[in-house]
Amino acid sequence: MSSLAGELSRIAGAAFVAEGLAEELGRVAASDRPDLAQFQCNGALAAAKAAKANPRAIAEKIAARLKAEPIFSKVEIAGPGFLNLDLTDAALDARAATLMDDKTLGAPGTGAGKTLVLDFGGPNIAKPMAVHHLRSTIIGDCLQRLYRANGWNVVSDVHLGDWGLQMGQLITEIESMGTAPIYFDPNVVGPYPEESPVSMEDLETIYPRASAACKADPARLEAARRATVDLQAGRPGYRALWRHFVKVTEVGLTREFGALGVKFDLWNGESSVDSLIPSMLEDLKARGLTEVSEGAVVVPVAQGDDKKPMPPLILVKSEGGVLYGTTDLATVIERVRDYDPDLILYVVDHRQHGHFEQVFRAAEKANLRGRAHLEHVGYGTMNGPDGKPFKTRAGGAMKLFDLIEMGKAEAEKRLAEQGIGADYSIEERAEIARKVGIATIKFADLSNHRTTDYIFDLERFSKFEGKTGPYLQYAAVRIQSMLRKAREQGAEIGAPAIHSAEERRLILQLLSLGDLMASAEEKRAPNMLCEYAFELAQNFSRFYNEHHVLSEADPALKAARLGLCALVLAVLTRVLDLLGIEVPERM
RNA sequence: GCACCCGUAGCUCAGCUGGAUAGAGUGUCGCCCUCCGAAGGCGAAGGUCAUAGGUUCGAAUCCUAUCGGGUGCGCCA
């Protein structure tokens, strides 16, 4: 760890070791009480507890050693044995200057040499993306950006839902429509038409109808199950039709992911592992890991110490079809084979926790996961103002695309209210509205802790005041504007130097970015990035309110302040980028 | 029924590998623009951290029970 807190932890750790205590006790973190100190170390309390000794006595010994270190301007013992630490301004200035030259802005490098497979998005074929995909997409994309910034080799996979019962439902519905008989004629094995018999718009109406029909009529459901088995078994007409579904859907998905600025390395899906499934089943059976239960092939995953019933993972249904548990397990094999990852994260709705527990247990039991740690990164639901899952006014599921349009429209409204860009071109105004609208939605989503449900309130999220995406964009734009003016003046931009409490506070926060990125990674917690960005903007506003930069007469002081502004802008822009939020040139 | 998650300021939410006076946004009420974008800054008010016990020098954080809300529990994803 090359961060400032890491450096201090090493110094304090050495002091603990010199006293015959554990190095980990020297962990130094930003102080909970900034009014008392910049940093704190609580190791003496923990040490005293373990040794049943007097915490203050231990703290005294550690403090005596720390006082010999030139980096500290203050070493104090407070309360029962807290060590309060301040650094000299010279030490902070030196590190700020280093940070300015560091393209990574202090990124922790936690992922050096490590590979992450990140499974998120998970849209379904023939269905438009609904808002619950929004969370997976936005959270997953943020993690993708964060892990990359931290040095991980990241392989992201959209993992389409393209192989399950819905496919059979669509196929049977289209068969009953009678509009594309060639795909159902058993005497035809191809070639089939290049042109899809259905458009995305068609599918959007066909799927709900098919789904409802299967719900209402057991015979229809049975037919859909059979069609699914036939599709998975390779029936040519079904495969051809299915390929049209996939192709047509991907066009729409590309549009929506593009609008959100989200990219995937792999456009794989459940179907991608189709060819791996027979050998996997054979292997598991040969090793005695499967059994037949009620006509289905399953892997028992219950353990003796389970506190709840743990059903087996079903690999093959009684009528012969496979489920997403089957494809998920095969996908583990594929990912281990192709990437040998250290970590596989699944960014999926927390309601599927039980499913992943089954899959992970099966992967463990069958020794399929290589060295990868498998983890379900769950998230809560996005709710409407009534606290129930977000719906349209008509009561249907809200589509992601419509939500994005709403965000953009709201941004346009707000921008017009503020009289922003009245003299800009229509194109630039639209571009600003796009960036602001996306920022509104993303920041609102990411700033909530991912595991809890949250209430989507566009009115509140789109405000330019308070903890919102647009506010942060504005803060960045304002600094850009100032630096532009400085350039026009030909002013010099130097290294930051502390001359005031506001500057000190700002520099301390800038120097903590690396630790923040490491914590956010460890907890898979985008909301920590949001919190940091907002605090940075606030700290900057305080500084900005107290110190005039462009009119500063002392050239050295002016250069240092401009340098600080430039560094704040760089860090703020970086954090927003990690959140997937773009900053307009002006607004 | 069993299991998991959650109950923190009027509202929306952080904080939860135990640590000092529980934070932020919003809303309410005061101040602060002849100056870099006030979309801002400063300050005040607002809390028995659901309730009751327990562990601990120390609990919003860990344990137990209760109440309230959400979710899941074999051939959907």
XYZ file of C-alpha atoms (C1' of nucleotides) in Angstrom:
664
model
C 0.000 0.000 0.000
C 1.579 3.231 -1.132
C -1.076 5.506 0.330
C -0.489 8.063 3.017
C -2.445 6.100 5.612
C -0.485 3.030 4.531
C 2.790 4.841 5.014
C 1.729 5.970 8.490
C 0.522 2.470 9.315
C 3.941 1.106 8.495
C 5.602 3.674 10.731
C 3.222 2.989 13.600
C 3.401 -0.749 12.961
C 7.159 -0.630 13.355
C 6.711 1.161 16.671
C 4.376 -1.572 17.905
C 6.797 -4.248 16.777
C 9.612 -2.467 18.596
C 7.506 -2.766 21.741
C 7.034 -6.458 21.129
C 3.486 -6.082 19.865
C 1.764 -7.073 16.623
C 2.404 -4.911 13.592
C -1.277 -4.836 12.609
C -1.997 -2.813 15.734
C -0.311 0.100 14.039
C -3.133 0.594 11.590
C -3.559 4.326 11.055
C -6.685 5.805 9.543
C -8.134 9.235 8.944
C -9.412 10.560 12.244
C -13.041 10.258 13.246
C -12.549 13.584 14.912
C -10.969 15.963 12.384
C -11.238 18.699 14.977
C -8.728 16.835 17.135
C -6.310 15.370 14.628
C -5.749 14.378 11.027
C -5.089 10.709 11.734
C -5.643 8.266 14.527
C -4.346 4.922 15.662
C -6.390 2.836 18.085
C -3.914 -0.004 18.343
C -2.968 0.667 21.950
C -6.532 -0.065 23.047
C -6.623 -3.365 21.210
C -3.174 -4.283 22.498
C -4.173 -3.511 26.071
C -7.269 -5.640 25.776
C -5.293 -8.610 24.507
C -2.542 -8.223 27.102
C -4.838 -7.045 29.898
C -2.539 -4.084 30.304
C -3.097 -0.398 30.768
C -3.865 1.118 27.351
C -2.458 4.514 28.219
C 0.860 2.987 29.251
C 1.159 1.247 25.894
C 0.101 4.397 24.087
C 2.815 6.346 25.915
C 5.493 3.982 24.681
C 4.255 4.084 21.098
C 3.871 7.842 21.199
C 7.451 8.252 22.403
C 8.662 6.367 19.352
C 6.386 8.214 16.936
C 7.531 11.569 18.234
C 10.957 10.778 16.848
C 9.509 10.601 13.330
C 9.906 13.892 11.451
C 6.724 13.370 9.446
C 4.555 14.128 12.466
C 3.892 17.621 13.693
C 1.805 16.308 16.563
C 1.595 13.042 18.464
C -0.956 13.069 21.277
C -2.639 10.574 23.500
C -6.308 11.208 24.118
C -9.052 9.568 26.110
C -8.402 5.954 27.102
C -5.454 5.595 24.693
C -6.185 6.970 21.263
C -3.119 8.157 19.413
C -3.864 11.385 17.587
C -1.508 12.285 14.793
C -0.945 15.352 12.647
C 1.504 15.641 9.776
C 3.695 18.590 8.963
C 2.560 20.772 6.090
C 5.887 20.129 4.431
C 5.183 16.393 4.410
C 1.711 16.955 2.974
C 2.978 19.383 0.339
C 5.605 16.915 -0.790
C 3.043 14.170 -1.185
C 0.612 16.450 -2.996
C 3.351 17.310 -5.490
C 3.984 13.596 -6.039
C 0.285 12.978 -6.496
C 0.153 15.661 -9.174
C 2.693 13.760 -11.236
C 0.977 10.425 -10.684
C -1.290 9.548 -13.572
C -3.124 7.020 -11.403
C -3.781 9.698 -8.766
C -2.746 7.324 -6.018
C -4.619 4.229 -7.192
C -3.772 1.372 -4.845
C -2.700 -1.259 -7.361
C -4.581 -3.916 -5.417
C -5.305 -5.893 -8.559
C -1.785 -6.171 -9.921
C -1.453 -9.556 -11.577
C -5.018 -10.520 -10.751
C -7.941 -11.297 -13.019
C -11.591 -10.589 -12.358
C -14.495 -11.935 -14.361
C -17.398 -9.593 -13.832
C -20.865 -10.817 -14.710
C -23.438 -8.042 -14.894
C -26.200 -6.562 -17.000
C -27.908 -9.856 -17.617
C -30.595 -8.658 -20.019
C -33.021 -11.172 -21.423
C -33.702 -11.968 -25.003
C -36.961 -10.627 -26.416
C -37.560 -8.416 -23.425
C -36.672 -4.750 -23.286
C -34.380 -3.936 -20.404
C -36.383 -3.018 -17.374
C -35.271 -0.800 -14.555
C -33.973 -3.654 -12.443
C -31.347 -4.214 -15.120
C -30.360 -0.628 -14.567
C -28.921 -1.379 -11.177
C -26.964 -4.382 -12.359
C -25.637 -2.413 -15.292
C -24.712 0.744 -13.430
C -23.233 -1.013 -10.397
C -21.433 -3.546 -12.545
C -19.999 -0.877 -14.804
C -18.782 1.108 -11.820
C -17.073 -1.985 -10.419
C -15.578 -2.693 -13.819
C -14.083 0.801 -13.922
C -12.921 0.681 -10.309
C -11.254 -2.705 -10.537
C -9.489 -1.716 -13.741
C -8.270 1.487 -12.130
C -6.956 -0.597 -9.255
C -4.900 -2.679 -11.632
C -7.087 -5.736 -12.122
C -7.328 -7.465 -15.438
C -11.105 -7.291 -15.831
C -13.180 -9.401 -18.190
C -16.778 -8.201 -18.206
C -19.564 -10.374 -19.533
C -23.102 -9.171 -20.224
C -24.321 -12.744 -19.819
C -27.558 -12.689 -21.782
C -30.577 -14.627 -20.594
C -30.987 -16.506 -23.856
C -31.390 -20.211 -23.164
C -34.232 -20.828 -20.797
C -37.919 -21.517 -20.845
C -38.743 -18.062 -22.213
C -37.221 -19.177 -25.490
C -39.618 -22.098 -25.688
C -42.478 -19.812 -24.806
C -41.602 -17.462 -27.647
C -41.190 -20.300 -30.093
C -44.559 -21.841 -29.319
C -46.264 -18.469 -29.405
C -44.886 -17.763 -32.847
C -45.892 -21.228 -33.953
C -49.461 -20.611 -32.843
C -49.455 -17.270 -34.684
C -48.752 -19.184 -37.860
C -46.831 -16.310 -39.414
C -43.557 -18.162 -39.937
C -44.396 -21.801 -40.671
C -41.065 -22.635 -42.288
C -39.331 -22.756 -38.905
C -41.767 -25.395 -37.709
C -41.873 -27.630 -40.734
C -40.117 -30.852 -39.717
C -39.301 -31.571 -43.365
C -37.261 -28.394 -43.670
C -33.754 -28.301 -42.230
C -32.715 -25.018 -43.817
C -31.592 -22.761 -45.115
C -33.913 -20.376 -43.365
C -34.624 -16.746 -44.271
C -31.949 -14.154 -43.494
C -34.612 -11.711 -42.448
C -36.107 -12.066 -38.987
C -39.812 -12.884 -39.021
C -40.221 -10.682 -35.930
C -38.945 -7.263 -34.943
C -37.950 -6.216 -31.447
C -41.268 -4.407 -31.176
C -43.042 -7.646 -32.123
C -41.129 -9.563 -29.474
C -42.044 -7.024 -26.845
C -45.690 -7.852 -27.358
C -45.237 -11.537 -28.129
C -43.339 -12.387 -24.966
C -45.900 -11.075 -22.445
C -48.617 -12.852 -24.410
C -46.666 -16.106 -24.449
C -45.899 -15.820 -20.778
C -49.529 -15.181 -19.889
C -50.720 -18.038 -22.081
C -48.382 -20.475 -20.326
C -49.518 -19.288 -16.971
C -53.155 -19.773 -17.859
C -52.872 -23.046 -19.715
C -50.817 -26.010 -18.465
C -50.855 -27.535 -21.935
C -49.223 -24.418 -23.367
C -46.615 -24.500 -20.654
C -45.908 -28.123 -21.437
C -45.524 -27.255 -25.118
C -43.137 -24.437 -24.249
C -41.074 -26.825 -22.141
C -40.874 -29.274 -24.999
C -39.886 -26.511 -27.403
C -37.157 -25.464 -24.977
C -35.794 -29.002 -24.853
C -35.897 -29.218 -28.653
C -34.135 -25.898 -29.005
C -31.436 -26.946 -26.593
C -31.159 -30.288 -28.415
C -30.469 -28.438 -31.643
C -33.649 -28.596 -33.729
C -32.637 -26.564 -36.825
C -35.804 -24.511 -37.271
C -35.868 -23.539 -33.607
C -32.207 -22.648 -33.600
C -32.701 -20.470 -36.689
C -35.644 -18.699 -35.132
C -33.771 -18.292 -31.868
C -30.815 -16.710 -33.653
C -33.214 -14.109 -35.018
C -34.466 -13.375 -31.503
C -30.936 -12.872 -30.276
C -29.887 -10.686 -33.155
C -32.946 -8.498 -33.018
C -32.679 -8.077 -29.268
C -29.002 -7.217 -29.369
C -29.713 -4.218 -31.558
C -31.944 -2.774 -28.864
C -29.526 -3.674 -26.099
C -26.644 -2.022 -27.875
C -28.674 1.153 -28.025
C -29.413 1.109 -24.312
C -25.948 0.167 -23.103
C -24.562 2.749 -25.498
C -26.804 5.405 -24.021
C -25.464 4.559 -20.593
C -21.874 4.496 -21.768
C -21.429 0.891 -20.683
C -19.195 -1.544 -22.533
C -18.688 -5.270 -22.141
C -15.709 -7.361 -23.135
C -17.899 -10.369 -23.791
C -21.388 -10.662 -25.147
C -21.784 -14.193 -23.938
C -24.945 -15.697 -22.625
C -26.391 -18.806 -21.103
C -26.339 -20.412 -24.541
C -22.594 -19.870 -24.916
C -21.830 -22.908 -22.804
C -24.287 -25.177 -24.594
C -21.463 -27.314 -25.948
C -19.867 -27.719 -22.523
C -22.954 -29.062 -20.826
C -22.952 -32.699 -22.011
C -19.355 -33.258 -20.947
C -19.974 -31.494 -17.650
C -22.953 -33.727 -16.919
C -21.007 -36.800 -17.867
C -18.086 -35.792 -15.696
C -20.223 -35.016 -12.666
C -22.117 -38.257 -13.063
C -18.912 -40.273 -13.423
C -17.618 -38.766 -10.215
C -20.813 -39.683 -8.421
C -21.746 -36.085 -7.690
C -25.173 -36.200 -9.269
C -28.260 -38.155 -8.466
C -31.679 -38.536 -10.014
C -34.463 -37.074 -7.952
C -38.091 -36.950 -9.028
C -36.954 -37.493 -12.594
C -34.439 -34.636 -12.564
C -30.655 -34.793 -12.493
C -29.462 -32.853 -9.458
C -26.381 -32.087 -7.419
C -27.152 -32.224 -3.697
C -25.601 -29.205 -2.018
C -27.045 -29.367 1.487
C -24.515 -29.465 4.304
C -24.827 -30.806 7.795
C -24.653 -27.446 9.490
C -27.303 -25.762 7.324
C -29.799 -23.797 9.303
C -32.274 -23.786 6.486
C -33.452 -26.236 3.871
C -31.022 -26.247 0.946
C -32.530 -27.777 -2.155
C -30.234 -29.485 -4.631
C -29.083 -27.706 -7.751
C -31.144 -29.007 -10.637
C -29.072 -29.596 -13.731
C -31.509 -31.400 -15.993
C -35.263 -31.125 -15.632
C -37.403 -34.224 -15.763
C -38.396 -33.525 -19.358
C -34.773 -33.027 -20.376
C -34.256 -29.254 -20.444
C -31.469 -27.436 -18.652
C -31.841 -24.438 -16.376
C -29.818 -21.369 -15.608
C -28.169 -23.195 -12.741
C -26.817 -25.621 -15.313
C -25.510 -22.892 -17.558
C -24.130 -20.943 -14.615
C -22.161 -23.972 -13.481
C -20.881 -24.651 -16.984
C -19.975 -20.976 -17.271
C -17.754 -21.324 -14.213
C -15.909 -24.089 -16.035
C -15.616 -21.956 -19.150
C -14.340 -18.914 -17.286
C -11.795 -20.891 -15.318
C -10.630 -22.557 -18.512
C -10.352 -19.300 -20.495
C -9.191 -16.791 -17.899
C -8.169 -18.629 -14.727
C -9.608 -15.745 -12.699
C -8.858 -14.939 -9.069
C -12.351 -13.644 -8.605
C -15.726 -13.973 -10.293
C -18.357 -11.452 -9.273
C -22.025 -11.747 -10.146
C -23.857 -8.444 -10.002
C -27.391 -9.735 -9.735
C -30.527 -8.831 -7.797
C -30.185 -9.951 -4.164
C -33.310 -12.057 -4.477
C -31.221 -14.584 -6.338
C -28.924 -15.129 -3.418
C -30.166 -18.649 -2.841
C -29.534 -19.606 -6.424
C -25.930 -18.467 -6.292
C -25.391 -20.241 -3.028
C -26.440 -23.455 -4.740
C -24.271 -22.847 -7.786
C -21.248 -21.884 -5.688
C -21.628 -24.929 -3.506
C -21.919 -27.179 -6.511
C -18.831 -25.574 -8.073
C -16.936 -26.092 -4.848
C -18.084 -29.648 -4.392
C -17.163 -30.565 -7.946
C -13.887 -28.684 -7.703
C -14.664 -26.594 -10.759
C -13.746 -23.112 -9.657
C -9.964 -23.265 -10.004
C -8.494 -20.609 -7.755
C -11.415 -18.265 -8.221
C -13.403 -16.931 -5.332
C -17.055 -16.798 -6.403
C -19.204 -14.060 -4.992
C -22.710 -12.803 -5.510
C -22.768 -9.006 -5.402
C -26.446 -8.512 -4.675
C -28.405 -5.311 -4.809
C -31.809 -4.103 -3.670
C -34.743 -3.037 -5.766
C -35.430 0.383 -7.141
C -38.800 1.467 -5.894
C -41.336 4.100 -6.819
C -42.568 6.831 -4.478
C -44.959 4.317 -2.894
C -42.053 2.139 -1.807
C -43.044 -0.606 -4.236
C -41.031 -1.655 -7.287
C -40.847 1.127 -9.830
C -43.659 1.094 -12.379
C -44.979 3.268 -15.143
C -48.092 5.334 -14.536
C -50.026 2.657 -16.345
C -48.705 0.093 -13.887
C -46.453 -1.794 -16.283
C -42.758 -2.362 -15.874
C -40.788 0.765 -16.651
C -38.344 0.338 -19.483
C -34.782 1.410 -19.059
C -34.776 3.403 -22.263
C -37.806 5.385 -21.144
C -36.180 6.048 -17.822
C -33.094 7.412 -19.507
C -35.285 9.623 -21.677
C -37.046 10.860 -18.562
C -33.709 11.714 -17.011
C -32.630 13.621 -20.087
C -35.944 15.480 -20.336
C -35.740 16.428 -16.677
C -32.170 17.656 -17.177
C -33.265 19.761 -20.129
C -36.030 21.267 -18.053
C -33.673 22.133 -15.221
C -31.060 23.549 -17.539
C -33.675 25.760 -19.180
C -34.881 26.902 -15.763
C -31.372 27.943 -14.869
C -30.948 29.658 -18.204
C -27.947 27.487 -18.949
C -26.655 27.380 -22.459
C -29.151 29.838 -23.902
C -26.453 30.899 -26.313
C -25.105 27.408 -26.984
C -25.938 25.467 -30.104
C -28.865 23.083 -30.002
C -26.460 20.184 -30.387
C -24.328 21.241 -27.432
C -27.382 21.789 -25.252
C -28.625 18.329 -26.133
C -25.224 16.845 -25.343
C -25.127 18.588 -21.979
C -28.642 17.389 -21.204
C -27.607 13.860 -22.098
C -24.616 13.900 -19.803
C -26.546 15.529 -16.991
C -29.497 13.185 -17.388
C -27.290 10.105 -17.233
C -25.403 11.534 -14.268
C -28.704 12.136 -12.494
C -29.734 8.515 -12.785
C -26.344 6.943 -12.173
C -25.383 9.002 -9.167
C -28.776 8.521 -7.558
C -28.472 4.791 -7.975
C -24.851 4.432 -6.959
C -24.997 6.750 -3.967
C -27.318 4.381 -2.168
C -25.686 1.404 -0.577
C -26.196 -1.328 -3.134
C -27.788 -3.886 -0.838
C -30.690 -1.718 0.249
C -33.776 -0.837 -1.710
C -34.166 2.801 -2.615
C -36.901 5.140 -3.720
C -36.439 6.664 -7.133
C -37.415 10.311 -7.034
C -36.382 11.999 -10.259
C -37.468 15.403 -9.002
C -34.998 15.178 -6.143
C -32.191 13.418 -8.006
C -32.133 15.949 -10.825
C -31.669 18.977 -8.603
C -28.505 20.976 -8.982
C -28.328 21.487 -5.244
C -27.401 18.826 -2.736
C -25.897 15.411 -3.131
C -26.665 14.823 -6.788
C -24.845 13.957 -9.984
C -25.602 17.320 -11.613
C -24.205 19.200 -8.624
C -20.911 17.346 -8.928
C -20.755 17.977 -12.643
C -21.361 21.611 -11.952
C -18.589 21.710 -9.389
C -16.167 20.214 -11.910
C -17.320 22.550 -14.678
C -16.773 25.530 -12.442
C -13.157 24.537 -11.804
C -12.652 23.918 -15.507
C -13.955 27.384 -16.175
C -11.551 28.912 -13.688
C -8.575 27.050 -15.100
C -9.586 28.138 -18.593
C -9.479 31.736 -17.457
C -6.127 31.150 -15.825
C -4.764 29.820 -19.092
C -6.106 32.846 -20.935
C -4.253 35.020 -18.441
C -1.124 32.998 -19.030
C -0.991 32.253 -15.325
C 1.446 29.671 -14.031
C 0.185 26.465 -12.443
C 2.490 25.195 -9.733
C 2.471 22.492 -7.093
C -0.104 22.854 -4.319
C 1.152 24.280 -1.049
C -0.689 24.563 2.208
C -1.275 28.069 3.518
C -4.620 27.628 5.229
C -6.886 25.165 6.983
C -9.072 24.848 3.877
C -6.113 23.913 1.720
C -4.833 21.441 4.284
C -8.178 19.721 4.479
C -8.455 19.536 0.726
C -4.976 18.075 0.319
C -5.596 15.508 3.032
C -8.663 14.358 1.177
C -6.890 14.261 -2.166
C -4.186 12.087 -0.648
C -6.767 9.590 0.579
C -8.149 8.664 -2.843
C -6.092 5.479 -3.055
C -7.351 4.179 0.273
C -10.871 5.006 -0.724
C -10.503 3.084 -3.965
C -9.120 0.109 -2.091
C -11.989 0.117 0.423
C -14.614 0.549 -2.267
C -13.093 -2.409 -4.104
C -12.986 -4.597 -1.046
C -16.586 -3.850 -0.140
C -17.781 -3.702 -3.751
C -19.309 -0.409 -2.673
C -19.816 2.331 -5.273
C -21.585 4.502 -2.722
C -18.226 5.133 -1.076
C -17.015 6.755 -4.272
C -20.113 8.941 -4.351
C -19.576 10.019 -0.788
C -15.965 10.885 -1.510
C -16.820 12.907 -4.611
C -19.418 14.897 -2.751
C -17.120 15.627 0.173
C -14.408 16.708 -2.205
C -16.765 19.127 -3.926
C -17.825 20.475 -0.545
C -14.251 20.904 0.634
C -13.443 22.647 -2.581
C -16.380 25.021 -2.193
C -15.154 25.953 1.256
C -11.701 26.662 -0.084
C -13.135 28.551 -3.013
C -15.267 30.677 -0.764
C -12.338 31.648 1.430
C -9.629 32.207 -1.127
C -9.684 34.161 -4.288
C -7.493 32.464 -6.827
C -7.350 34.405 -10.092
C -7.001 37.790 -8.436
C -4.280 36.658 -6.028
C -1.419 39.152 -6.271
C 1.379 36.909 -5.001
C 2.392 34.874 -8.075
C 3.767 31.952 -6.056
C 0.610 31.687 -3.977
C -1.554 31.997 -7.076
C 0.389 29.243 -8.838
C 0.048 26.972 -5.804
C -3.685 27.571 -5.590
C -4.161 26.978 -9.286
C -2.207 23.777 -8.846
C -4.505 22.737 -6.061
C -7.540 23.514 -8.219
C -6.095 21.478 -11.060
C -5.464 18.554 -8.761
C -8.970 18.737 -7.317
C -10.371 18.765 -10.823
C -8.273 15.777 -11.812
C -9.370 13.772 -8.791
C -13.011 14.772 -9.027
C -13.082 13.942 -12.721
C -11.438 10.600 -12.012
C -13.938 9.634 -9.355
C -16.839 10.680 -11.555
C -15.316 8.614 -14.339
C -15.203 5.613 -12.008
C -18.910 6.190 -11.460
C -19.449 6.301 -15.224
C -20.326 10.003 -15.151
C -19.013 12.377 -17.810
C -18.279 16.028 -17.149
C -19.376 18.443 -19.890
C -16.892 21.042 -21.157
C -19.244 23.703 -19.933
C -22.819 23.918 -18.750
C -43.275 -22.553 9.147
C -37.833 -22.002 8.287
C -33.862 -18.777 6.554
C -31.728 -14.118 5.023
C -31.834 -8.605 4.823
C -33.611 -4.169 6.980
C -35.856 -0.627 11.031
C -30.734 5.801 12.490
C -33.173 13.644 12.326
C -39.934 15.784 9.550
C -38.345 13.293 4.601
C -34.293 10.486 1.688
C -30.071 7.984 3.257
C -24.605 7.173 5.138
C -22.011 5.108 9.256
C -22.095 -1.312 11.150
C -14.004 -6.072 10.873
C -16.985 -2.157 18.661
C -13.900 3.224 20.238
C -13.825 9.855 21.596
C -19.475 14.795 21.010
C -24.033 9.346 15.851
C -23.208 12.157 10.182
C -24.851 14.023 5.167
C -28.501 15.762 1.769
C -33.267 17.876 1.843
C -36.806 20.759 4.551
C -37.264 24.951 8.535
C -34.934 29.484 10.712
C -30.807 33.185 10.815
C -26.364 35.446 8.542
C -22.763 36.115 3.925
C -22.263 38.437 -3.053
C -18.980 46.365 -5.725
C -14.497 40.007 -6.489
C -12.895 33.612 -10.007
C -20.232 30.657 -12.006
C -24.602 32.035 -4.755
C -26.299 25.589 -8.669
C -22.348 28.339 -3.108
C -20.448 29.304 2.137
C -21.213 29.934 7.599
C -24.504 29.021 11.731
C -29.073 27.256 14.528
C -32.826 23.903 15.512
C -33.909 18.717 14.772
C -32.026 11.721 17.466
C -33.992 7.207 24.187
C -29.753 4.785 16.431
C -37.554 -0.016 16.537
C -38.099 -2.217 21.752
C -36.122 -5.160 25.965
C -32.107 -7.729 27.839
C -26.814 -9.425 27.480
C -21.206 -9.321 26.369
C -17.410 -5.210 27.065
C -13.394 -0.321 30.211
C -16.492 1.162 25.807
C -22.290 -1.000 21.535
C -25.927 2.310 16.111
C -22.096 -1.599 15.277
C -21.474 -8.158 18.473
C -25.235 -11.908 20.971
C -30.521 -13.243 22.494
C -35.729 -12.222 22.485
C -39.899 -9.261 20.870
C -42.436 -5.907 17.483
C -42.630 -3.848 12.463
C -41.169 -4.018 6.970
C -38.899 -6.631 2.715
C -37.124 -11.077 0.314
C -36.234 -16.246 -0.530
C -37.385 -21.471 0.225
C -36.793 -28.164 -6.315
C -37.854 -28.578 -11.983
C -38.908 -19.657 -14.152
C -34.830 -16.258 -14.601
